[in-house]
Coordinates of C-alpha atoms in Angstrom, one line a residue:
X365 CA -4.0 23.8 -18.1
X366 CA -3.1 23.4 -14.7
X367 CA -3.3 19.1 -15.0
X368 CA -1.1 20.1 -17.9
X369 CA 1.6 21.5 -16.0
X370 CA 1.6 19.1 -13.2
X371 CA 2.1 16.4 -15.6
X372 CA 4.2 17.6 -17.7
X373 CA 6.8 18.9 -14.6
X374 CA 6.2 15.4 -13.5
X375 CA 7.6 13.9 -16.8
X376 CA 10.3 16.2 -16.5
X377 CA 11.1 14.9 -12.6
X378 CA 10.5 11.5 -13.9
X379 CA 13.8 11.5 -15.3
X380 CA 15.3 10.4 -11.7
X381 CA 17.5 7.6 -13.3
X382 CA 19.2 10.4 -15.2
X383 CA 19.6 13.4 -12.9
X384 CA 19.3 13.4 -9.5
X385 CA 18.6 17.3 -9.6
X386 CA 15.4 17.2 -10.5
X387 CA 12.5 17.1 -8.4
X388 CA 8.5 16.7 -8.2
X389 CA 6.5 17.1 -5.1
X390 CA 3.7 15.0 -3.3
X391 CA 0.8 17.4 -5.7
X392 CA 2.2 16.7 -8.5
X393 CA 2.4 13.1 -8.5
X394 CA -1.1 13.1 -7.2
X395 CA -2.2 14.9 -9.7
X396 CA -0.9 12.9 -12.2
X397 CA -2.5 9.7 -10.7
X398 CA -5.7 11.3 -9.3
X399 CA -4.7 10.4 -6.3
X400 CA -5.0 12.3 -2.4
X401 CA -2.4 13.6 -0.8
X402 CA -2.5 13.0 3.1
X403 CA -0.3 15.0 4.5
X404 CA 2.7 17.6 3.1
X405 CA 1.5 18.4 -0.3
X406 CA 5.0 20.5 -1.1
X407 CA 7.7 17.4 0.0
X408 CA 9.6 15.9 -2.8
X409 CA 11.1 13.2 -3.9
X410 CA 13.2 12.4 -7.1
X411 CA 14.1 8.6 -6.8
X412 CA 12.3 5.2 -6.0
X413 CA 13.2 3.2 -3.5
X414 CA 11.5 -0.2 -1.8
X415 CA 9.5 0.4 1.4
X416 CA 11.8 -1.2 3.3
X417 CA 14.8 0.6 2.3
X418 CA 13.2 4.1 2.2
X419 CA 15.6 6.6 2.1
X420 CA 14.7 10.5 2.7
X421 CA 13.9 12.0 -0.8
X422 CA 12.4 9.0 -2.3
X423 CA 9.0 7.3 -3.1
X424 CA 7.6 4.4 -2.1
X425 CA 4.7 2.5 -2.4
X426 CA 2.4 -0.8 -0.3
X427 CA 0.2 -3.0 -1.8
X428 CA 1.4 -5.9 -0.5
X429 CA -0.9 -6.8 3.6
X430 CA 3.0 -8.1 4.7
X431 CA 5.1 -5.2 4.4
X432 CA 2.1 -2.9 6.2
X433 CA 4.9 -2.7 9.5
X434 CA 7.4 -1.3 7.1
X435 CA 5.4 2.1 6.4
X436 CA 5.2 2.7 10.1
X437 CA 9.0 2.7 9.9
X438 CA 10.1 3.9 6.3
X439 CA 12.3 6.7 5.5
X440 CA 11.0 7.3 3.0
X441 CA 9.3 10.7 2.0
X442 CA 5.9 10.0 0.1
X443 CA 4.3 6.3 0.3
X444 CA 1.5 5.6 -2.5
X445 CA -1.3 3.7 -0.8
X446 CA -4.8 2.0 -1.4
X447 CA -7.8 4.5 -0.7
X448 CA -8.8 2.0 1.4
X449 CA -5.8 2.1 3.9
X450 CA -6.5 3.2 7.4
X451 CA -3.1 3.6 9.7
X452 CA -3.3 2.1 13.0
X453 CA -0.4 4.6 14.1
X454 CA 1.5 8.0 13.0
X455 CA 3.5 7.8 9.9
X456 CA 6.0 10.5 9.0
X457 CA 5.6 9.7 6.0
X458 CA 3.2 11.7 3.3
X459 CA 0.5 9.3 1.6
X460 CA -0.5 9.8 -1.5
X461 CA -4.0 7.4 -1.5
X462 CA -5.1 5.8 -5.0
X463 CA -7.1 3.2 -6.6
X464 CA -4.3 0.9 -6.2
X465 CA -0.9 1.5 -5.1
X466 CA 0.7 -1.3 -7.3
X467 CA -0.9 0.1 -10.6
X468 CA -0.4 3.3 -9.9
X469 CA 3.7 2.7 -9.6
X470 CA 3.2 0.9 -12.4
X471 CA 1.9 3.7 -14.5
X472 CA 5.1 5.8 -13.0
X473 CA 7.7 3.1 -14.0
X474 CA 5.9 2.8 -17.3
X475 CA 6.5 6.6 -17.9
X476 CA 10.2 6.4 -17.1
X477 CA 10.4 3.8 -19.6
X478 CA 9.0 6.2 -22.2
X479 CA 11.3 8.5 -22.0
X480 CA 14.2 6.0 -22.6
X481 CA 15.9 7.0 -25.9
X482 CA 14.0 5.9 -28.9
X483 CA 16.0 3.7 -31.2
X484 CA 15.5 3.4 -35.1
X485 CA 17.5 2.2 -38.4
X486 CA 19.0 -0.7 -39.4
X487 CA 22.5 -1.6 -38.4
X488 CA 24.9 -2.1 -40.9
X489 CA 25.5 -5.9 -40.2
X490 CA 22.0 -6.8 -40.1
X491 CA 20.9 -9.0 -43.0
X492 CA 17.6 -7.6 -44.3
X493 CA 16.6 -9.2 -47.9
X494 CA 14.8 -7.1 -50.4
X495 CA 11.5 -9.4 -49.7
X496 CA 10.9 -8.2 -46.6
X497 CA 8.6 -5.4 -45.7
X498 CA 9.9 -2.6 -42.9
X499 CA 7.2 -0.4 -41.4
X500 CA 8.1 3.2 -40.2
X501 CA 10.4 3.8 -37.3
X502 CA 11.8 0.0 -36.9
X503 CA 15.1 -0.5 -35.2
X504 CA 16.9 -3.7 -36.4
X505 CA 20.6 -4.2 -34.1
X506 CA 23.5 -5.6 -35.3
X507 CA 23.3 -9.0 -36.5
X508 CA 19.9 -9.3 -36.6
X509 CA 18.8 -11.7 -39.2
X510 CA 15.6 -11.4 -41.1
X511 CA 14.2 -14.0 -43.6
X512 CA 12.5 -13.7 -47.3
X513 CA 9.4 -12.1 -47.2
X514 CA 8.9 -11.1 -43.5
X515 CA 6.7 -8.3 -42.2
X516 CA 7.4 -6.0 -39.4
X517 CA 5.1 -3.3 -38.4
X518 CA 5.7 0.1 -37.3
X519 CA 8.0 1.2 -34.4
X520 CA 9.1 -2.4 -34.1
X521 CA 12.4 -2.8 -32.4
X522 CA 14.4 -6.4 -33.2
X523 CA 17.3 -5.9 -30.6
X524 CA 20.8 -7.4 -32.0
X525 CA 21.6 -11.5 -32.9
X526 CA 17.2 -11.8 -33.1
X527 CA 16.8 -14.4 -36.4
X528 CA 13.4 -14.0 -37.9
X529 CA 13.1 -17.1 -40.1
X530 CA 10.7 -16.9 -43.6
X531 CA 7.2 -15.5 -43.7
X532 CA 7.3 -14.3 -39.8
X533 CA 4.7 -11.6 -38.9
X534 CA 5.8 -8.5 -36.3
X535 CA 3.1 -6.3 -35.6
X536 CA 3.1 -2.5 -34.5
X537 CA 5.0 -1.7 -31.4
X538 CA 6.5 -5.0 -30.6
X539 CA 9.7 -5.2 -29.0
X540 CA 12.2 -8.6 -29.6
X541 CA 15.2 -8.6 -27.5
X542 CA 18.6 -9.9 -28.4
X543 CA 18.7 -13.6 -29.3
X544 CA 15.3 -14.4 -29.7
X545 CA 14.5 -16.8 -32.6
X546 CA 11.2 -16.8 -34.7
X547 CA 10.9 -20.0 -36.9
X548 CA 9.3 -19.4 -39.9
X549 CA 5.5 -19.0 -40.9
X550 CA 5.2 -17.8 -37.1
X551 CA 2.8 -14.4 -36.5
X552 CA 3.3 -12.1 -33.6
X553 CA 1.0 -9.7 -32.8
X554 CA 1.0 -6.1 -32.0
X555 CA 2.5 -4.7 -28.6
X556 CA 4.1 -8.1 -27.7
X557 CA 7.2 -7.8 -25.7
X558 CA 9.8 -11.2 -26.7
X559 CA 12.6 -11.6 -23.9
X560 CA 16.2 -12.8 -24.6
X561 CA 16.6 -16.4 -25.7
X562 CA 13.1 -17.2 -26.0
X563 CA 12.2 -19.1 -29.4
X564 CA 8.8 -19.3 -31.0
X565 CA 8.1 -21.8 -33.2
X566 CA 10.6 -25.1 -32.7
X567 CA 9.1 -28.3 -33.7
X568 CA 6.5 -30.0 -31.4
X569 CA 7.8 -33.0 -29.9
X570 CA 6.3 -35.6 -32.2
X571 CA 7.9 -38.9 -33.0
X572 CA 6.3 -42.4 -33.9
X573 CA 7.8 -45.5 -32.6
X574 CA 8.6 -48.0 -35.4
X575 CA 7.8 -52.1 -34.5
X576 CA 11.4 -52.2 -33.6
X577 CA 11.2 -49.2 -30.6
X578 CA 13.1 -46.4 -32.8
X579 CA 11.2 -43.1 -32.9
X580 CA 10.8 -41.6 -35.9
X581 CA 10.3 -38.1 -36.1
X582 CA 6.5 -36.7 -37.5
X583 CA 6.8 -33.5 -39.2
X584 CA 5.8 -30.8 -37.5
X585 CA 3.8 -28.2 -40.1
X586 CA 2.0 -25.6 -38.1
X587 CA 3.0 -22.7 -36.3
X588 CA 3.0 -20.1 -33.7
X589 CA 0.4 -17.7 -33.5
X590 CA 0.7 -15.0 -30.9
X591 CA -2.4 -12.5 -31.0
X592 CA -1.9 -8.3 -29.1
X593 CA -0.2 -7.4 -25.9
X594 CA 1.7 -10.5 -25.0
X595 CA 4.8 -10.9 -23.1
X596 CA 7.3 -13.8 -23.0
X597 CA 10.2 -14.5 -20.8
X598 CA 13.8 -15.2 -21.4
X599 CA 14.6 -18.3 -22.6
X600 CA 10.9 -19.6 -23.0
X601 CA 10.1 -22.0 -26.0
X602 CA 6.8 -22.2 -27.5
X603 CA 6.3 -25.1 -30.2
X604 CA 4.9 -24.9 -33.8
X605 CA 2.1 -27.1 -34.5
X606 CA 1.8 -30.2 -36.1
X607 CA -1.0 -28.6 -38.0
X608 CA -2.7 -25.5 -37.8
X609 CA -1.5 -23.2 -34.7
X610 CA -0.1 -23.3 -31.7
X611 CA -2.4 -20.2 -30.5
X612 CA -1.5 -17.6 -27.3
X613 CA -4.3 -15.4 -27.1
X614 CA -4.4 -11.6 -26.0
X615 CA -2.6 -10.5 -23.2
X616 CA -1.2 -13.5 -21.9
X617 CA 1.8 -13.3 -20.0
X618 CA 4.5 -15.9 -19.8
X619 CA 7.3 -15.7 -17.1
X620 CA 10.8 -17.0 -18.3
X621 CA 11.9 -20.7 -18.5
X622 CA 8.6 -22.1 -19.5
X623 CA 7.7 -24.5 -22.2
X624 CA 4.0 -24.4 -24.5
X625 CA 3.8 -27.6 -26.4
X626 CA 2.5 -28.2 -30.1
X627 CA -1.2 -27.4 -30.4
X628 CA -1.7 -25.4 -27.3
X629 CA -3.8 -22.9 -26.6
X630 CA -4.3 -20.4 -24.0
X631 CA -7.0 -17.8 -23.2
X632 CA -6.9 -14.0 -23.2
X633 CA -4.7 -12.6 -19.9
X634 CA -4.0 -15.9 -18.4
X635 CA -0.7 -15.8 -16.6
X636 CA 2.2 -18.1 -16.1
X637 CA 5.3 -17.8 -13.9
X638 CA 8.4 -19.2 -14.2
X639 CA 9.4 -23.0 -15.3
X640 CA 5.7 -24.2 -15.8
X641 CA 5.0 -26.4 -18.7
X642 CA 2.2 -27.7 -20.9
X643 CA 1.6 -30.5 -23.0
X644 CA 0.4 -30.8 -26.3
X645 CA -3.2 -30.2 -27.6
X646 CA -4.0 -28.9 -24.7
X647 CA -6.4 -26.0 -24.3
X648 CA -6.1 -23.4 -21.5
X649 CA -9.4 -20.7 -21.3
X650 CA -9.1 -17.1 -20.2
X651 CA -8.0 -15.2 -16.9
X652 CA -5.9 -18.8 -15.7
X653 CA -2.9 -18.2 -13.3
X654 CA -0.1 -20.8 -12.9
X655 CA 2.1 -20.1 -10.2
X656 CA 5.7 -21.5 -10.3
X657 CA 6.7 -25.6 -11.7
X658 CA 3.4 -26.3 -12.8
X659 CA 3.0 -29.0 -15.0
X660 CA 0.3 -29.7 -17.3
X661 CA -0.5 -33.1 -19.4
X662 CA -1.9 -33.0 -22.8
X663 CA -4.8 -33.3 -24.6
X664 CA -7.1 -32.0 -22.0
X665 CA -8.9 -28.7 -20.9
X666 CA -9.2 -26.1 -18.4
X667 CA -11.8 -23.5 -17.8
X668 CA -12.0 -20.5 -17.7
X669 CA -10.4 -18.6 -14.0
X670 CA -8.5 -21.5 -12.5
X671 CA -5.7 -20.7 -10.6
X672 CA -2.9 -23.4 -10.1
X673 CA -0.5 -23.6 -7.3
X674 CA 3.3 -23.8 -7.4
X675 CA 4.3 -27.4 -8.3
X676 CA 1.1 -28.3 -9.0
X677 CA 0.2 -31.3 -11.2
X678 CA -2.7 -30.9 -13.4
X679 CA -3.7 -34.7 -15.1
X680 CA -7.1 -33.8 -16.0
X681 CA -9.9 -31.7 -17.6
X682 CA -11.0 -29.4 -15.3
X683 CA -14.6 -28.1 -16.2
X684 CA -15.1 -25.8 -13.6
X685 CA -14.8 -22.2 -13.8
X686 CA -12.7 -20.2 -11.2
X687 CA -11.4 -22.7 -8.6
X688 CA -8.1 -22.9 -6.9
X689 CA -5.9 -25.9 -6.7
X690 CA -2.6 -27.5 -5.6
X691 CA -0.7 -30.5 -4.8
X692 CA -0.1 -33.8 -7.2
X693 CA -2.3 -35.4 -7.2
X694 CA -4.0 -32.4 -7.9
X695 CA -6.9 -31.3 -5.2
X696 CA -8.8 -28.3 -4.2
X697 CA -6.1 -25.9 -3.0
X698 CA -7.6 -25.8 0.9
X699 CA -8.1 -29.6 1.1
X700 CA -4.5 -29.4 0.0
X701 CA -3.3 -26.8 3.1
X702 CA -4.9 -29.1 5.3
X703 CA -3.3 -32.5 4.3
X704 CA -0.1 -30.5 4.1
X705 CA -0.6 -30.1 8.1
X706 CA -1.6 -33.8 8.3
X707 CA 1.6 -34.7 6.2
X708 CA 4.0 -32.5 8.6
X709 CA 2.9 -34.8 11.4
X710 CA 3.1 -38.0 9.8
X711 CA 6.7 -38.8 11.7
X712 CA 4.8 -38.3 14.9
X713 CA 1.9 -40.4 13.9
X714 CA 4.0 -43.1 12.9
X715 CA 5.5 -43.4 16.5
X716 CA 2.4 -42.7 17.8
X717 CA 0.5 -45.9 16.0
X718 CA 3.4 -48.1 17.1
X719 CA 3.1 -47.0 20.5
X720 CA -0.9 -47.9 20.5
X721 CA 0.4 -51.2 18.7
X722 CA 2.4 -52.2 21.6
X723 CA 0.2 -51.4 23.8
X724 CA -2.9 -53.6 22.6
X725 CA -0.5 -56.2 22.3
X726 CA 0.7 -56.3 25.7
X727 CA -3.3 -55.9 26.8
X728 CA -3.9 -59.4 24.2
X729 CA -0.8 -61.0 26.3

């Protein structure tokens, strides 16, 4: 009963974007996150803030090794920390020590997001034919346009100007913000979260060239199937298939501004950031990471746990499970830090071997 209290007066303090009146203390956020407290157990906070802009009254958190100096300094009033942090100086500040800092905040922010109003119904100019199917609790905005015989789950929200062509799929508890566009046949799964702009479904980039050099354009067929717990970015594009589907798998996540080719497929909670893009027919396995820019050719594939570097330049198959890489041409990501060191001094090197020439060719005169 006493768990129950301190979460629920933490829900109720939670509501710092609202009302700055209300408060929760060091305990109860501990509690709430079965965390430690180190230090004053009664302080409290009711807003967020970044460690290094803490402000008295606010929370905090590290997780990152670079900002450690900041909580040395910080105003602010409670800092969530790893169990495994040990301060090498006094901090004012109180700790509040859990798993990990970063998901614990995480479960915080995700509880301020709950308690965001909850919208439902269908705005008047939405066009919703009789064909499709509407689960419980669906919100549908203005201008929203929804195709013959589309599904939508329960609790789905299709935020204003979203066009959901023929035969698309919505599962439960999927959220599609303004703009997005679903091209027809196309399956979403449940829990996915579609940022603004991003289109699923556009045709594949196939064309034939003709004896005379024109390109003439190969139907593209297929079409997007996105399985549970996905999330896209704004403005992303993921192609159709030319047959069958282009397949994302569960909980990958996809920053904004990236591209997915026809045919592609990508493993379960592989993650992508923003403006990487990958060729067609190419297959991506689980628990991958592509930092920023990187670019991937088609028609090979990559195993499972390979991370990729920003602006890296995959041309091959890579067979190997779990290694690290960078550069173009692609290379193991430490041979690549040390030829970025070799390249940085290749101005010197070049005077340096023109020197040496000189001097062997006044030792030949």
């Amino acid at each position: 009963m006493q768990r129950f209290a301190s979460v629920l007066h933490l829900t109720i303090g939670l509501i710092i974007y609202c009302s700055m009146e209300l408060k929760f203390t060091a305990q109860q956020i501990a509690d709430f996150l079965q965390g430690e407290v180190i230090g004053n157990k009664e302080v409290t906070v009711g807003e967020l803030s970044k460690i290094e802009e803490g402000r008295p009254g606010t929370l905090t958190f590290l997780s990152n090794p670079k900002y450690t100096h900041f909580i040395y300094t910080t105003k602010a009033d409670i800092v969530l920390v790893d169990k495994t942090f040990v301060p090498e100086q006094p901090i004012s500040a109180t700790l509040i020590k859990v798993d990990s800092a970063y998901q614990s905040l995480a479960k915080l922010l995700q509880l301020v997001d709950s308690l965001k109003p909850n919208k439902t119904g269908v705005h008047a100019t939405a066009v919703v034919p009789d064909s499709a199917v509407i689960g419980e609790n669906v919100y549908i905005g203005a201008y929203a346009v929804v195709g013959e015989n589309v599904h939508i789950g329960n609790n789905v929200k299709i935020y204003p100007h979203v066009f959901l062509d023929d035969n698309v799929r919505v599962g439960d508890d999927s959220v599609l913000y303004a703009h997005v566009s679903v091209y027809e046949n196309c399956e979403i799964g449940k829990r996915c979260i579609i940022h603004a702009g991003a289109v699923l479904g556009a045709d594949g980039f196939g064309f034939a060239p003709d004896a005379e050099g024109r390109y003439n354009k190969i139907p593209q067929i297929g079409n997007v199937k996105l399985d549970d717990d996905i999330e896209i970015g704004a403005n992303t594009t993921i192609d159709c298939a030319t047959m069958g589907s282009t397949h994302i798998h569960s909980g990958v996540k996809i920053d904004n501004l990236c591209q997915i080719a026809h045919n592609v497929e990508i493993g379960d909670h592989t993650a992508m950031a923003a403006q990487s893009g990958i060729a067609g027919s190419t297959k991506v396995g689980k628990h991958c990471v592509f930092a920023g820019q990187v670019g991937v050719v088609g028609h090979i594939t990559v195993a499972d746990g390979n991370v990729f570097g920003a602006k890296t330049g995959v041309n091959s198959s890579i067979a190997e499970p779990g290694k690290q890489w960078q550069g173009w041409p692609i290379m193991p990501a430490m041979q690549f830090r040390r030829a970025a060191v070799l390249y940085r001094q290749l101005p010197e090197l070049v005077h340096r071997i023109a020197d040496l020439e000189k001097q062997i060719n006044a030792l030949k005169k």
